[in-house]
Amino acid sequence: MLKKLIPLLCVLAFTLPLFAAEVPAEEELEEMTLEALLAFNTDVQKGDFTDFQATMAKKAQEQLSMEKLNASFHEFVENKINFASIKNLEPDFETTEIDKDGILIVKGTYPTTPVILQFRLRFLQEEGEWKLFGINVDTKQDSPDAPQAQKKEVD
């Protein structure tokens, strides 16, 4: 029995990488990015990250308490950072790759003004769907009248 099982295990070991996740098409990446960032922005406006946390992967929900989310992004709320205008813009992707742990990393910018929105999102495949696992948002001052720059991350 064991002699029959060993060749099967060898075949599985060589074929499993063939089924590894692939980076989604650009259109899907744009949709995933926009959805994640707008959900985050909506909760920044409310000053409550409950709905945003619920959109994340289960593993992220377990690791990121509401206290950690509130502490990480309190400056966005206090400074009334609002980047809802990204819904009318196209992102410029710098990096779209899957790391050795199977995490999809999507990094880029939206050409918002007066503040440029930089983002680094991490997605985890969960039940066949990419779910947000980590977020890094950085607003970079583009003009002297822009709000104070903010950079926050939760992973």
PDB file of C-alpha atoms in Angstrom:
ATOM      1  CA  MET A   1       0.000   0.000   0.000  1.00  0.00           C
ATOM      2  CA  LEU A   2       2.780   2.439   0.940  1.00  0.00           C
ATOM      3  CA  LYS A   3       4.579   1.705  -2.348  1.00  0.00           C
ATOM      4  CA  LYS A   4       1.464   2.775  -4.261  1.00  0.00           C
ATOM      5  CA  LEU A   5       1.023   5.887  -2.156  1.00  0.00           C
ATOM      6  CA  ILE A   6       4.560   7.258  -2.660  1.00  0.00           C
ATOM      7  CA  PRO A   7       4.216   7.775  -6.454  1.00  0.00           C
ATOM      8  CA  LEU A   8       0.861   9.475  -5.890  1.00  0.00           C
ATOM      9  CA  LEU A   9       2.399  11.847  -3.352  1.00  0.00           C
ATOM     10  CA  CYS A  10       5.231  12.625  -5.769  1.00  0.00           C
ATOM     11  CA  VAL A  11       2.764  13.423  -8.535  1.00  0.00           C
ATOM     12  CA  LEU A  12       0.785  15.677  -6.185  1.00  0.00           C
ATOM     13  CA  ALA A  13       3.938  17.436  -5.018  1.00  0.00           C
ATOM     14  CA  PHE A  14       4.815  18.369  -8.592  1.00  0.00           C
ATOM     15  CA  THR A  15       1.302  19.309  -9.708  1.00  0.00           C
ATOM     16  CA  LEU A  16       0.202  21.430  -6.733  1.00  0.00           C
ATOM     17  CA  PRO A  17       2.345  24.417  -7.787  1.00  0.00           C
ATOM     18  CA  LEU A  18       0.469  24.352 -11.102  1.00  0.00           C
ATOM     19  CA  PHE A  19      -2.692  25.264  -9.215  1.00  0.00           C
ATOM     20  CA  ALA A  20      -1.132  28.133  -7.292  1.00  0.00           C
ATOM     21  CA  ALA A  21      -2.990  31.425  -7.379  1.00  0.00           C
ATOM     22  CA  GLU A  22      -2.219  33.849 -10.164  1.00  0.00           C
ATOM     23  CA  VAL A  23      -2.193  37.625 -10.103  1.00  0.00           C
ATOM     24  CA  PRO A  24      -5.662  38.721 -11.235  1.00  0.00           C
ATOM     25  CA  ALA A  25      -6.161  40.617 -14.479  1.00  0.00           C
ATOM     26  CA  GLU A  26      -5.663  44.404 -14.358  1.00  0.00           C
ATOM     27  CA  GLU A  27      -9.406  45.090 -14.427  1.00  0.00           C
ATOM     28  CA  GLU A  28      -9.995  42.849 -11.413  1.00  0.00           C
ATOM     29  CA  LEU A  29      -7.030  44.409  -9.585  1.00  0.00           C
ATOM     30  CA  GLU A  30      -8.500  47.866 -10.181  1.00  0.00           C
ATOM     31  CA  GLU A  31     -11.872  46.711  -8.836  1.00  0.00           C
ATOM     32  CA  MET A  32     -10.363  45.029  -5.751  1.00  0.00           C
ATOM     33  CA  THR A  33      -8.199  48.054  -4.994  1.00  0.00           C
ATOM     34  CA  LEU A  34     -11.007  50.557  -5.421  1.00  0.00           C
ATOM     35  CA  GLU A  35     -13.409  48.489  -3.326  1.00  0.00           C
ATOM     36  CA  ALA A  36     -10.916  48.105  -0.458  1.00  0.00           C
ATOM     37  CA  LEU A  37      -9.863  51.752  -0.421  1.00  0.00           C
ATOM     38  CA  LEU A  38     -13.413  53.112  -0.678  1.00  0.00           C
ATOM     39  CA  ALA A  39     -14.553  50.843   2.170  1.00  0.00           C
ATOM     40  CA  PHE A  40     -11.660  52.164   4.228  1.00  0.00           C
ATOM     41  CA  ASN A  41     -12.440  55.786   3.263  1.00  0.00           C
ATOM     42  CA  THR A  42     -16.127  55.378   4.151  1.00  0.00           C
ATOM     43  CA  ASP A  43     -15.232  54.212   7.642  1.00  0.00           C
ATOM     44  CA  VAL A  44     -12.666  57.008   8.024  1.00  0.00           C
ATOM     45  CA  GLN A  45     -15.520  59.456   7.360  1.00  0.00           C
ATOM     46  CA  LYS A  46     -17.688  57.715   9.966  1.00  0.00           C
ATOM     47  CA  GLY A  47     -14.834  57.457  12.448  1.00  0.00           C
ATOM     48  CA  ASP A  48     -15.682  53.787  12.960  1.00  0.00           C
ATOM     49  CA  PHE A  49     -13.899  50.878  11.242  1.00  0.00           C
ATOM     50  CA  THR A  50     -16.468  48.174  12.007  1.00  0.00           C
ATOM     51  CA  ASP A  51     -17.753  47.790   8.446  1.00  0.00           C
ATOM     52  CA  PHE A  52     -14.243  47.965   6.981  1.00  0.00           C
ATOM     53  CA  GLN A  53     -12.986  45.244   9.321  1.00  0.00           C
ATOM     54  CA  ALA A  54     -15.909  43.016   8.269  1.00  0.00           C
ATOM     55  CA  THR A  55     -14.759  43.159   4.618  1.00  0.00           C
ATOM     56  CA  MET A  56     -11.317  41.774   5.482  1.00  0.00           C
ATOM     57  CA  ALA A  57     -10.131  38.169   5.418  1.00  0.00           C
ATOM     58  CA  LYS A  58     -11.112  36.163   8.486  1.00  0.00           C
ATOM     59  CA  LYS A  59      -7.459  35.813   9.469  1.00  0.00           C
ATOM     60  CA  ALA A  60      -7.055  39.604   9.386  1.00  0.00           C
ATOM     61  CA  GLN A  61     -10.228  40.086  11.418  1.00  0.00           C
ATOM     62  CA  GLU A  62      -8.825  37.757  14.064  1.00  0.00           C
ATOM     63  CA  GLN A  63      -5.508  39.635  14.188  1.00  0.00           C
ATOM     64  CA  LEU A  64      -6.753  43.230  13.934  1.00  0.00           C
ATOM     65  CA  SER A  65      -8.813  44.351  16.872  1.00  0.00           C
ATOM     66  CA  MET A  66     -11.045  47.374  16.551  1.00  0.00           C
ATOM     67  CA  GLU A  67      -8.732  49.130  19.013  1.00  0.00           C
ATOM     68  CA  LYS A  68      -5.736  48.535  16.732  1.00  0.00           C
ATOM     69  CA  LEU A  69      -7.597  49.810  13.665  1.00  0.00           C
ATOM     70  CA  ASN A  70      -8.798  52.905  15.514  1.00  0.00           C
ATOM     71  CA  ALA A  71      -5.321  53.603  16.903  1.00  0.00           C
ATOM     72  CA  SER A  72      -3.625  53.056  13.539  1.00  0.00           C
ATOM     73  CA  PHE A  73      -5.913  55.369  11.609  1.00  0.00           C
ATOM     74  CA  HIS A  74      -7.024  57.953  14.176  1.00  0.00           C
ATOM     75  CA  GLU A  75      -5.028  60.677  12.377  1.00  0.00           C
ATOM     76  CA  PHE A  76      -7.002  60.070   9.185  1.00  0.00           C
ATOM     77  CA  VAL A  77     -10.217  60.565  11.137  1.00  0.00           C
ATOM     78  CA  GLU A  78      -8.931  63.599  13.057  1.00  0.00           C
ATOM     79  CA  ASN A  79      -7.600  65.284   9.901  1.00  0.00           C
ATOM     80  CA  LYS A  80     -10.747  64.433   7.928  1.00  0.00           C
ATOM     81  CA  ILE A  81      -8.739  62.768   5.160  1.00  0.00           C
ATOM     82  CA  ASN A  82     -11.141  61.972   2.333  1.00  0.00           C
ATOM     83  CA  PHE A  83     -10.106  60.381  -0.928  1.00  0.00           C
ATOM     84  CA  ALA A  84     -13.516  59.380  -2.299  1.00  0.00           C
ATOM     85  CA  SER A  85     -12.497  61.032  -5.581  1.00  0.00           C
ATOM     86  CA  ILE A  86     -10.494  57.912  -6.478  1.00  0.00           C
ATOM     87  CA  LYS A  87     -13.697  56.377  -7.836  1.00  0.00           C
ATOM     88  CA  ASN A  88     -13.224  58.641 -10.876  1.00  0.00           C
ATOM     89  CA  LEU A  89      -9.506  57.890 -11.310  1.00  0.00           C
ATOM     90  CA  GLU A  90      -7.379  55.007 -12.519  1.00  0.00           C
ATOM     91  CA  PRO A  91      -4.707  53.623 -10.236  1.00  0.00           C
ATOM     92  CA  ASP A  92      -1.095  53.464 -11.314  1.00  0.00           C
ATOM     93  CA  PHE A  93       0.158  50.062 -10.162  1.00  0.00           C
ATOM     94  CA  GLU A  94       3.811  49.844  -9.212  1.00  0.00           C
ATOM     95  CA  THR A  95       3.748  46.245  -7.954  1.00  0.00           C
ATOM     96  CA  THR A  96       1.287  43.419  -8.433  1.00  0.00           C
ATOM     97  CA  GLU A  97       2.771  40.132  -7.298  1.00  0.00           C
ATOM     98  CA  ILE A  98       2.144  37.084  -5.189  1.00  0.00           C
ATOM     99  CA  ASP A  99       4.772  36.520  -2.523  1.00  0.00           C
ATOM    100  CA  LYS A 100       6.150  33.188  -1.314  1.00  0.00           C
ATOM    101  CA  ASP A 101       3.341  32.940   1.263  1.00  0.00           C
ATOM    102  CA  GLY A 102       0.609  33.278  -1.376  1.00  0.00           C
ATOM    103  CA  ILE A 103      -0.201  36.882  -0.415  1.00  0.00           C
ATOM    104  CA  LEU A 104      -1.142  39.144  -3.321  1.00  0.00           C
ATOM    105  CA  ILE A 105       0.636  42.479  -2.959  1.00  0.00           C
ATOM    106  CA  VAL A 106      -0.832  45.434  -4.816  1.00  0.00           C
ATOM    107  CA  LYS A 107       1.128  48.671  -4.538  1.00  0.00           C
ATOM    108  CA  GLY A 108       0.594  51.932  -6.367  1.00  0.00           C
ATOM    109  CA  THR A 109      -0.882  55.423  -6.379  1.00  0.00           C
ATOM    110  CA  TYR A 110      -3.969  57.353  -7.338  1.00  0.00           C
ATOM    111  CA  PRO A 111      -3.281  60.804  -8.836  1.00  0.00           C
ATOM    112  CA  THR A 112      -5.499  62.640  -6.364  1.00  0.00           C
ATOM    113  CA  THR A 113      -5.020  66.338  -5.657  1.00  0.00           C
ATOM    114  CA  PRO A 114      -4.032  68.190  -3.620  1.00  0.00           C
ATOM    115  CA  VAL A 115      -2.885  64.971  -1.921  1.00  0.00           C
ATOM    116  CA  ILE A 116      -1.455  61.970  -3.779  1.00  0.00           C
ATOM    117  CA  LEU A 117      -2.815  58.694  -2.452  1.00  0.00           C
ATOM    118  CA  GLN A 118      -0.231  55.924  -2.170  1.00  0.00           C
ATOM    119  CA  PHE A 119      -1.339  52.448  -1.187  1.00  0.00           C
ATOM    120  CA  ARG A 120      -0.004  48.988  -0.495  1.00  0.00           C
ATOM    121  CA  LEU A 121      -2.706  46.376  -0.125  1.00  0.00           C
ATOM    122  CA  ARG A 122      -2.235  42.744   0.768  1.00  0.00           C
ATOM    123  CA  PHE A 123      -4.838  40.175  -0.198  1.00  0.00           C
ATOM    124  CA  LEU A 124      -5.250  36.574   0.905  1.00  0.00           C
ATOM    125  CA  GLN A 125      -7.233  33.982  -1.011  1.00  0.00           C
ATOM    126  CA  GLU A 126     -10.139  32.804   1.096  1.00  0.00           C
ATOM    127  CA  GLU A 127     -12.814  30.462  -0.227  1.00  0.00           C
ATOM    128  CA  GLY A 128     -11.727  31.163  -3.797  1.00  0.00           C
ATOM    129  CA  GLU A 129     -11.836  34.965  -3.428  1.00  0.00           C
ATOM    130  CA  TRP A 130      -9.158  37.553  -2.745  1.00  0.00           C
ATOM    131  CA  LYS A 131      -9.883  39.185   0.627  1.00  0.00           C
ATOM    132  CA  LEU A 132      -8.059  42.156   2.100  1.00  0.00           C
ATOM    133  CA  PHE A 133      -5.410  41.051   4.584  1.00  0.00           C
ATOM    134  CA  GLY A 134      -3.397  44.235   5.191  1.00  0.00           C
ATOM    135  CA  ILE A 135      -3.490  47.887   4.243  1.00  0.00           C
ATOM    136  CA  ASN A 136      -0.969  50.687   4.086  1.00  0.00           C
ATOM    137  CA  VAL A 137      -2.245  54.107   3.056  1.00  0.00           C
ATOM    138  CA  ASP A 138      -0.041  57.153   2.635  1.00  0.00           C
ATOM    139  CA  THR A 139      -1.226  60.592   1.643  1.00  0.00           C
ATOM    140  CA  LYS A 140       1.650  62.654   0.334  1.00  0.00           C
ATOM    141  CA  GLN A 141       1.457  66.418   0.302  1.00  0.00           C
ATOM    142  CA  ASP A 142       1.412  67.763  -3.257  1.00  0.00           C
ATOM    143  CA  SER A 143       0.821  71.433  -2.447  1.00  0.00           C
ATOM    144  CA  PRO A 144       1.354  73.783   0.511  1.00  0.00           C
ATOM    145  CA  ASP A 145      -2.424  73.951   1.092  1.00  0.00           C
ATOM    146  CA  ALA A 146      -2.815  70.175   1.384  1.00  0.00           C
ATOM    147  CA  PRO A 147      -3.652  68.551   4.729  1.00  0.00           C
ATOM    148  CA  GLN A 148      -0.752  67.206   6.751  1.00  0.00           C
ATOM    149  CA  ALA A 149       0.623  64.016   5.209  1.00  0.00           C
ATOM    150  CA  GLN A 150      -0.497  60.763   6.798  1.00  0.00           C
ATOM    151  CA  LYS A 151       1.019  57.319   6.595  1.00  0.00           C
ATOM    152  CA  LYS A 152      -0.515  54.390   8.382  1.00  0.00           C
ATOM    153  CA  GLU A 153      -0.414  50.660   8.027  1.00  0.00           C
ATOM    154  CA  VAL A 154      -2.015  47.587   9.507  1.00  0.00           C
ATOM    155  CA  ASP A 155      -0.897  44.094   8.646  1.00  0.00           C
TER     156      ASP A 155
END
